[in-house]
Short mmCIF file of the C-alpha atoms (twelve columns), coordinates in Angstrom:
data_MODEL
# 
_entry.id   MODEL 
# 
loop_
_atom_site.group_PDB 
_atom_site.id 
_atom_site.type_symbol 
_atom_site.label_atom_id 
_atom_site.label_alt_id 
_atom_site.label_comp_id 
_atom_site.label_asym_id 
_atom_site.label_seq_id 
_atom_site.Cartn_x 
_atom_site.Cartn_y 
_atom_site.Cartn_z 
_atom_site.pdbx_PDB_model_num 
ATOM 1   C CA . UNK A 1   116.246 67.361  32.851 1 
ATOM 2   C CA . UNK A 2   115.060 69.407  30.319 1 
ATOM 3   C CA . UNK A 3   111.304 69.542  31.994 1 
ATOM 4   C CA . UNK A 4   113.180 70.641  35.354 1 
ATOM 5   C CA . UNK A 5   114.958 72.879  33.606 1 
ATOM 6   C CA . UNK A 6   111.877 74.225  32.025 1 
ATOM 7   C CA . UNK A 7   109.981 74.609  35.547 1 
ATOM 8   C CA . UNK A 8   112.934 76.209  36.887 1 
ATOM 9   C CA . UNK A 9   113.283 79.335  34.051 1 
ATOM 10  C CA . UNK A 10  109.520 79.901  34.560 1 
ATOM 11  C CA . UNK A 11  109.839 80.141  38.617 1 
ATOM 12  C CA . UNK A 12  112.122 82.014  38.279 1 
ATOM 13  C CA . UNK A 13  110.745 84.320  35.798 1 
ATOM 14  C CA . UNK A 14  107.770 83.963  37.184 1 
ATOM 15  C CA . UNK A 15  109.478 85.344  40.978 1 
ATOM 16  C CA . UNK A 16  111.190 88.110  38.981 1 
ATOM 17  C CA . UNK A 17  107.829 89.077  37.613 1 
ATOM 18  C CA . UNK A 18  105.752 89.186  40.577 1 
ATOM 19  C CA . UNK A 19  109.428 91.211  43.072 1 
ATOM 20  C CA . UNK A 20  109.072 94.248  40.471 1 
ATOM 21  C CA . UNK A 21  105.548 94.303  40.425 1 
ATOM 22  C CA . UNK A 22  104.780 94.432  43.818 1 
ATOM 23  C CA . UNK A 23  107.502 96.768  44.333 1 
ATOM 24  C CA . UNK A 24  106.378 99.211  41.741 1 
ATOM 25  C CA . UNK A 25  102.733 99.125  42.188 1 
ATOM 26  C CA . UNK A 26  103.989 99.906  46.401 1 
ATOM 27  C CA . UNK A 27  105.957 102.138 45.191 1 
ATOM 28  C CA . UNK A 28  105.639 105.246 47.823 1 
ATOM 29  C CA . UNK A 29  106.539 102.378 50.875 1 
ATOM 30  C CA . UNK A 30  108.875 100.579 48.392 1 
ATOM 31  C CA . UNK A 31  112.073 102.527 48.709 1 
ATOM 32  C CA . UNK A 32  113.415 105.802 50.528 1 
ATOM 33  C CA . UNK A 33  114.384 105.235 54.374 1 
ATOM 34  C CA . UNK A 34  111.041 104.977 55.082 1 
ATOM 35  C CA . UNK A 35  110.205 101.990 53.615 1 
ATOM 36  C CA . UNK A 36  108.115 98.456  54.213 1 
ATOM 37  C CA . UNK A 37  108.886 96.406  50.145 1 
ATOM 38  C CA . UNK A 38  105.753 94.260  50.428 1 
ATOM 39  C CA . UNK A 39  108.383 92.357  48.190 1 
ATOM 40  C CA . UNK A 40  110.701 91.219  49.846 1 
ATOM 41  C CA . UNK A 41  108.064 89.214  51.068 1 
ATOM 42  C CA . UNK A 42  109.314 86.648  48.450 1 
ATOM 43  C CA . UNK A 43  113.142 86.414  49.356 1 
ATOM 44  C CA . UNK A 44  112.468 83.335  51.617 1 
ATOM 45  C CA . UNK A 45  111.464 81.201  48.256 1 
ATOM 46  C CA . UNK A 46  115.040 80.204  48.289 1 
ATOM 47  C CA . UNK A 47  115.301 78.721  51.082 1 
ATOM 48  C CA . UNK A 48  112.256 76.201  48.396 1 
ATOM 49  C CA . UNK A 49  113.581 76.231  45.631 1 
ATOM 50  C CA . UNK A 50  117.368 77.640  43.384 1 
ATOM 51  C CA . UNK A 51  114.812 78.578  40.822 1 
ATOM 52  C CA . UNK A 52  113.974 81.542  42.988 1 
ATOM 53  C CA . UNK A 53  117.975 82.909  43.939 1 
ATOM 54  C CA . UNK A 54  117.841 84.356  40.088 1 
ATOM 55  C CA . UNK A 55  114.792 86.030  39.972 1 
ATOM 56  C CA . UNK A 56  114.859 88.204  43.304 1 
ATOM 57  C CA . UNK A 57  117.887 89.560  41.870 1 
ATOM 58  C CA . UNK A 58  116.479 90.231  37.822 1 
ATOM 59  C CA . UNK A 59  112.904 91.638  40.423 1 
ATOM 60  C CA . UNK A 60  114.909 93.259  41.702 1 
ATOM 61  C CA . UNK A 61  117.338 95.292  38.998 1 
ATOM 62  C CA . UNK A 62  113.882 95.609  37.801 1 
ATOM 63  C CA . UNK A 63  112.193 97.150  40.230 1 
ATOM 64  C CA . UNK A 64  115.050 99.538  41.749 1 
ATOM 65  C CA . UNK A 65  115.697 100.977 37.954 1 
ATOM 66  C CA . UNK A 66  112.107 102.643 37.440 1 
ATOM 67  C CA . UNK A 67  112.689 103.403 41.559 1 
ATOM 68  C CA . UNK A 68  114.345 107.123 40.643 1 
ATOM 69  C CA . UNK A 69  116.833 106.218 43.540 1 
ATOM 70  C CA . UNK A 70  120.350 106.788 41.330 1 
ATOM 71  C CA . UNK A 71  122.516 104.122 39.854 1 
ATOM 72  C CA . UNK A 72  123.855 103.006 43.698 1 
ATOM 73  C CA . UNK A 73  120.199 101.339 44.270 1 
ATOM 74  C CA . UNK A 74  121.198 99.982  41.504 1 
ATOM 75  C CA . UNK A 75  124.099 98.713  41.517 1 
ATOM 76  C CA . UNK A 76  124.219 97.653  45.053 1 
ATOM 77  C CA . UNK A 77  120.800 96.570  45.679 1 
ATOM 78  C CA . UNK A 78  120.381 93.720  43.418 1 
ATOM 79  C CA . UNK A 79  123.427 92.899  44.987 1 
ATOM 80  C CA . UNK A 80  122.118 92.513  48.282 1 
ATOM 81  C CA . UNK A 81  119.196 90.954  47.533 1 
ATOM 82  C CA . UNK A 82  121.472 88.223  45.863 1 
ATOM 83  C CA . UNK A 83  123.591 87.838  49.166 1 
ATOM 84  C CA . UNK A 84  120.859 87.531  50.841 1 
ATOM 85  C CA . UNK A 85  119.283 85.267  48.253 1 
ATOM 86  C CA . UNK A 86  122.206 82.677  48.531 1 
ATOM 87  C CA . UNK A 87  122.681 82.489  52.333 1 
ATOM 88  C CA . UNK A 88  118.694 81.452  52.513 1 
ATOM 89  C CA . UNK A 89  119.218 78.338  50.357 1 
ATOM 90  C CA . UNK A 90  121.988 77.851  51.665 1 
ATOM 91  C CA . UNK A 91  120.279 77.605  55.271 1 
ATOM 92  C CA . UNK A 92  117.802 74.453  53.901 1 
ATOM 93  C CA . UNK A 93  120.616 72.026  54.318 1 
ATOM 94  C CA . UNK A 94  120.906 73.990  57.727 1 
ATOM 95  C CA . UNK A 95  121.308 70.932  60.647 1 
ATOM 96  C CA . UNK A 96  118.397 70.949  63.461 1 
ATOM 97  C CA . UNK A 97  120.620 72.018  66.479 1 
ATOM 98  C CA . UNK A 98  122.735 74.431  64.590 1 
ATOM 99  C CA . UNK A 99  119.583 75.808  63.223 1 
ATOM 100 C CA . UNK A 100 117.920 75.985  66.649 1 
ATOM 101 C CA . UNK A 101 121.541 77.971  68.170 1 
ATOM 102 C CA . UNK A 102 121.259 81.216  65.326 1 
ATOM 103 C CA . UNK A 103 117.735 80.880  65.421 1 
ATOM 104 C CA . UNK A 104 118.315 81.701  69.282 1 
ATOM 105 C CA . UNK A 105 120.070 84.088  69.321 1 
ATOM 106 C CA . UNK A 106 118.356 86.920  67.702 1 
ATOM 107 C CA . UNK A 107 115.993 85.864  70.894 1 
ATOM 108 C CA . UNK A 108 118.543 86.743  72.880 1 
ATOM 109 C CA . UNK A 109 119.751 89.719  71.375 1 
ATOM 110 C CA . UNK A 110 116.230 91.391  71.526 1 
ATOM 111 C CA . UNK A 111 115.907 89.964  75.664 1 
ATOM 112 C CA . UNK A 112 119.176 91.940  75.509 1 
ATOM 113 C CA . UNK A 113 118.159 95.340  73.961 1 
ATOM 114 C CA . UNK A 114 115.185 95.578  75.792 1 
ATOM 115 C CA . UNK A 115 116.780 94.451  79.620 1 
ATOM 116 C CA . UNK A 116 119.777 97.462  78.440 1 
ATOM 117 C CA . UNK A 117 116.827 99.857  77.549 1 
ATOM 118 C CA . UNK A 118 114.547 99.076  80.239 1 
ATOM 119 C CA . UNK A 119 117.479 99.231  83.084 1 
ATOM 120 C CA . UNK A 120 121.257 99.918  81.931 1 
ATOM 121 C CA . UNK A 121 124.201 98.275  80.287 1 
ATOM 122 C CA . UNK A 122 125.458 95.812  83.408 1 
ATOM 123 C CA . UNK A 123 121.818 94.262  83.504 1 
ATOM 124 C CA . UNK A 124 122.200 93.541  79.868 1 
ATOM 125 C CA . UNK A 125 125.660 91.887  80.892 1 
ATOM 126 C CA . UNK A 126 124.918 90.041  83.222 1 
ATOM 127 C CA . UNK A 127 121.562 89.199  81.447 1 
ATOM 128 C CA . UNK A 128 123.150 87.342  78.364 1 
ATOM 129 C CA . UNK A 129 125.694 86.108  79.845 1 
ATOM 130 C CA . UNK A 130 122.784 84.155  81.974 1 
ATOM 131 C CA . UNK A 131 121.190 83.439  78.618 1 
ATOM 132 C CA . UNK A 132 124.002 82.160  76.926 1 
ATOM 133 C CA . UNK A 133 124.876 79.305  79.952 1 
ATOM 134 C CA . UNK A 134 121.458 78.291  80.530 1 
ATOM 135 C CA . UNK A 135 121.076 77.971  76.816 1 
ATOM 136 C CA . UNK A 136 124.998 75.910  76.710 1 
ATOM 137 C CA . UNK A 137 123.167 73.667  79.779 1 
ATOM 138 C CA . UNK A 138 119.784 73.305  78.171 1 
ATOM 139 C CA . UNK A 139 121.067 72.237  74.872 1 
ATOM 140 C CA . UNK A 140 121.893 68.729  75.292 1 
ATOM 141 C CA . UNK A 141 118.225 67.806  76.189 1 
ATOM 142 C CA . UNK A 142 117.471 69.359  72.374 1 
ATOM 143 C CA . UNK A 143 116.557 65.676  70.671 1 
ATOM 144 C CA . UNK A 144 118.341 65.555  67.119 1 
ATOM 145 C CA . UNK A 145 115.319 64.101  65.724 1 
ATOM 146 C CA . UNK A 146 111.663 65.895  65.963 1 
ATOM 147 C CA . UNK A 147 108.202 63.260  65.946 1 
ATOM 148 C CA . UNK A 148 106.562 61.256  68.523 1 
ATOM 149 C CA . UNK A 149 110.264 60.418  70.425 1 
ATOM 150 C CA . UNK A 150 111.573 63.747  70.455 1 
ATOM 151 C CA . UNK A 151 108.079 65.241  72.144 1 
ATOM 152 C CA . UNK A 152 108.840 64.586  75.741 1 
ATOM 153 C CA . UNK A 153 112.013 66.090  75.600 1 
ATOM 154 C CA . UNK A 154 111.044 68.624  74.059 1 
ATOM 155 C CA . UNK A 155 108.585 69.173  76.920 1 
ATOM 156 C CA . UNK A 156 111.271 69.253  79.293 1 
ATOM 157 C CA . UNK A 157 113.236 71.180  77.369 1 
ATOM 158 C CA . UNK A 158 110.290 73.681  76.585 1 
ATOM 159 C CA . UNK A 159 109.957 73.976  80.322 1 
ATOM 160 C CA . UNK A 160 112.888 74.339  81.519 1 
ATOM 161 C CA . UNK A 161 113.288 77.010  78.774 1 
ATOM 162 C CA . UNK A 162 109.753 78.814  79.919 1 
ATOM 163 C CA . UNK A 163 111.226 79.187  83.341 1 
ATOM 164 C CA . UNK A 164 114.319 81.410  82.657 1 
ATOM 165 C CA . UNK A 165 112.209 82.911  80.713 1 
ATOM 166 C CA . UNK A 166 109.858 83.885  83.410 1 
ATOM 167 C CA . UNK A 167 113.220 84.553  85.833 1 
ATOM 168 C CA . UNK A 168 114.353 86.734  83.311 1 
ATOM 169 C CA . UNK A 169 111.072 89.153  83.195 1 
ATOM 170 C CA . UNK A 170 110.785 89.115  86.710 1 
ATOM 171 C CA . UNK A 171 114.116 91.050  86.977 1 
ATOM 172 C CA . UNK A 172 113.505 93.422  83.261 1 
ATOM 173 C CA . UNK A 173 110.051 93.763  85.938 1 
ATOM 174 C CA . UNK A 174 111.565 95.214  88.890 1 
ATOM 175 C CA . UNK A 175 114.008 97.200  86.717 1 
ATOM 176 C CA . UNK A 176 111.247 98.835  84.726 1 
ATOM 177 C CA . UNK A 177 111.061 102.176 85.701 1 
ATOM 178 C CA . UNK A 178 114.672 102.859 86.310 1 
ATOM 179 C CA . UNK A 179 114.839 105.250 82.900 1 
ATOM 180 C CA . UNK A 180 112.248 108.057 83.344 1 
ATOM 181 C CA . UNK A 181 112.524 108.516 79.618 1 
ATOM 182 C CA . UNK A 182 109.394 107.324 77.859 1 
ATOM 183 C CA . UNK A 183 111.490 105.948 74.425 1 
ATOM 184 C CA . UNK A 184 113.328 103.918 76.901 1 
ATOM 185 C CA . UNK A 185 110.665 102.479 78.268 1 
ATOM 186 C CA . UNK A 186 108.902 102.299 75.286 1 
ATOM 187 C CA . UNK A 187 111.040 101.127 73.187 1 
ATOM 188 C CA . UNK A 188 112.124 97.924  75.628 1 
ATOM 189 C CA . UNK A 189 109.053 97.228  75.885 1 
ATOM 190 C CA . UNK A 190 108.310 96.479  72.277 1 
ATOM 191 C CA . UNK A 191 112.105 94.422  72.134 1 
ATOM 192 C CA . UNK A 192 110.591 92.628  74.998 1 
ATOM 193 C CA . UNK A 193 107.334 91.962  72.972 1 
ATOM 194 C CA . UNK A 194 109.412 90.928  69.947 1 
ATOM 195 C CA . UNK A 195 111.424 88.727  72.544 1 
ATOM 196 C CA . UNK A 196 107.999 86.413  73.552 1 
ATOM 197 C CA . UNK A 197 106.992 85.856  70.322 1 
ATOM 198 C CA . UNK A 198 110.092 85.238  68.834 1 
ATOM 199 C CA . UNK A 199 110.889 82.380  71.692 1 
ATOM 200 C CA . UNK A 200 107.265 81.088  71.513 1 
ATOM 201 C CA . UNK A 201 107.322 80.883  67.591 1 
ATOM 202 C CA . UNK A 202 111.408 79.054  67.967 1 
ATOM 203 C CA . UNK A 203 109.406 76.502  70.327 1 
ATOM 204 C CA . UNK A 204 106.080 75.757  68.091 1 
ATOM 205 C CA . UNK A 205 108.981 75.504  65.016 1 
ATOM 206 C CA . UNK A 206 110.508 72.800  67.936 1 
ATOM 207 C CA . UNK A 207 107.117 70.759  68.984 1 
ATOM 208 C CA . UNK A 208 105.759 70.468  65.016 1 
ATOM 209 C CA . UNK A 209 107.230 69.302  61.872 1 
ATOM 210 C CA . UNK A 210 108.695 72.334  60.678 1 
ATOM 211 C CA . UNK A 211 112.161 72.644  62.414 1 
ATOM 212 C CA . UNK A 212 113.684 75.773  63.687 1 
ATOM 213 C CA . UNK A 213 115.908 76.127  60.262 1 
ATOM 214 C CA . UNK A 214 112.829 77.217  58.155 1 
ATOM 215 C CA . UNK A 215 112.843 80.021  61.224 1 
ATOM 216 C CA . UNK A 216 116.305 81.378  59.979 1 
ATOM 217 C CA . UNK A 217 115.339 82.040  55.964 1 
ATOM 218 C CA . UNK A 218 113.844 85.306  56.760 1 
ATOM 219 C CA . UNK A 219 116.122 86.373  58.356 1 
ATOM 220 C CA . UNK A 220 119.372 87.123  55.838 1 
ATOM 221 C CA . UNK A 221 117.160 89.640  54.008 1 
ATOM 222 C CA . UNK A 222 115.731 91.896  56.737 1 
ATOM 223 C CA . UNK A 223 120.146 92.001  58.114 1 
ATOM 224 C CA . UNK A 224 121.648 92.938  54.749 1 
ATOM 225 C CA . UNK A 225 119.321 95.586  53.598 1 
ATOM 226 C CA . UNK A 226 119.722 96.980  56.792 1 
ATOM 227 C CA . UNK A 227 122.868 97.669  56.694 1 
ATOM 228 C CA . UNK A 228 124.350 97.124  53.747 1 
ATOM 229 C CA . UNK A 229 121.196 98.912  51.693 1 
ATOM 230 C CA . UNK A 230 121.563 102.180 54.507 1 
ATOM 231 C CA . UNK A 231 125.397 101.638 53.716 1 
ATOM 232 C CA . UNK A 232 124.493 103.367 50.377 1 
ATOM 233 C CA . UNK A 233 120.816 105.307 50.717 1 
ATOM 234 C CA . UNK A 234 122.027 106.633 54.075 1 
ATOM 235 C CA . UNK A 235 124.867 109.503 52.131 1 
ATOM 236 C CA . UNK A 236 122.310 109.358 49.532 1 
ATOM 237 C CA . UNK A 237 119.186 111.011 50.628 1 
ATOM 238 C CA . UNK A 238 121.305 112.831 53.375 1 
ATOM 239 C CA . UNK A 239 120.009 111.030 56.776 1 
ATOM 240 C CA . UNK A 240 122.311 109.428 59.211 1 
ATOM 241 C CA . UNK A 241 123.428 105.788 58.392 1 
ATOM 242 C CA . UNK A 242 122.004 104.780 61.921 1 
ATOM 243 C CA . UNK A 243 118.628 106.163 61.541 1 
ATOM 244 C CA . UNK A 244 118.448 104.358 58.051 1 
ATOM 245 C CA . UNK A 245 119.229 101.204 58.976 1 
ATOM 246 C CA . UNK A 246 116.910 101.486 61.712 1 
ATOM 247 C CA . UNK A 247 113.845 102.504 59.804 1 
ATOM 248 C CA . UNK A 248 114.620 99.907  56.953 1 
ATOM 249 C CA . UNK A 249 115.061 96.697  59.364 1 
ATOM 250 C CA . UNK A 250 111.713 97.426  60.977 1 
ATOM 251 C CA . UNK A 251 110.561 97.214  57.619 1 
ATOM 252 C CA . UNK A 252 112.223 94.346  56.131 1 
ATOM 253 C CA . UNK A 253 111.492 92.406  59.842 1 
ATOM 254 C CA . UNK A 254 107.847 93.809  58.522 1 
ATOM 255 C CA . UNK A 255 107.868 91.846  55.096 1 
ATOM 256 C CA . UNK A 256 109.888 89.561  55.678 1 
ATOM 257 C CA . UNK A 257 108.860 88.290  58.880 1 
ATOM 258 C CA . UNK A 258 105.152 89.554  59.081 1 
ATOM 259 C CA . UNK A 259 104.656 88.790  55.208 1 
ATOM 260 C CA . UNK A 260 106.787 86.220  54.129 1 
ATOM 261 C CA . UNK A 261 107.028 83.714  56.821 1 
ATOM 262 C CA . UNK A 262 103.604 82.822  56.515 1 
ATOM 263 C CA . UNK A 263 104.141 81.818  53.057 1 
ATOM 264 C CA . UNK A 264 106.515 80.197  53.301 1 
ATOM 265 C CA . UNK A 265 104.879 77.983  56.041 1 
ATOM 266 C CA . UNK A 266 101.507 77.992  53.250 1 
ATOM 267 C CA . UNK A 267 104.101 76.965  50.524 1 
ATOM 268 C CA . UNK A 268 106.271 74.530  52.212 1 
ATOM 269 C CA . UNK A 269 103.823 71.928  52.190 1 
ATOM 270 C CA . UNK A 270 102.479 72.358  48.373 1 
ATOM 271 C CA . UNK A 271 105.791 73.208  46.359 1 
ATOM 272 C CA . UNK A 272 107.638 70.160  44.814 1 
ATOM 273 C CA . UNK A 273 110.262 71.072  44.838 1 
ATOM 274 C CA . UNK A 274 110.347 71.942  48.438 1 
ATOM 275 C CA . UNK A 275 113.527 70.702  51.219 1 
ATOM 276 C CA . UNK A 276 112.872 69.828  54.123 1 
ATOM 277 C CA . UNK A 277 115.832 70.799  56.956 1 
ATOM 278 C CA . UNK A 278 118.550 68.262  57.132 1 
ATOM 279 C CA . UNK A 279 118.034 66.546  61.004 1 
ATOM 280 C CA . UNK A 280 121.156 65.790  62.218 1 
# 
């Protein structure tokens, strides 16, 4: 027990030091509304070990003390990091089917947002309704366990999902020119790309031994920081709340998914304290 306690303390200290150093080393993009805090890539580590939870809190506290953004950032910023770390820690025991539903939801929302920007409200409502009905029909096809036994069922599930995605893409293409505003076309196109990428990664997690739960690990820090940090940072800097949430959210997506998720996939096989997702 003593050895494990010492190891956990060492891991927590290492995570705290790395978070603080990375935040301050990239200080120009670590604070403010326009930020891509590279240190947030470490926020996926609680999926591997609970020792990372206090380490992230301490590291964020140290970084924000020297960040010169005022006392709200020192008090509330680390709290958001702590809450996100605790949620990520709990996700590692999430069942396969529950993880599939939760991991698929952001993909559906990205697609609905894309359709809304490219076409309008009514088509977006129809799209999300159809997507939910399709998910309800396809979900029972998902096997309870991975491995060779479930490969054929996975292929059938993915094939059905691909057909639905192609039909939805065709519908979106028809309405692509429904708006004349270039902003909506560009933003909608980016969301389409994000939705397709998310669906591809989700599919890969199902046919591999990774499981969909690991794809949710970077999500809590993205959501909590985008909406939570923006709540005190927007009035502090005198900017619109939704603009701040959007900018911080994009930065968090880059830090947590583009950098953090590959880091998590790399470390999960090398760390003796990694806990695989629960099969149910």
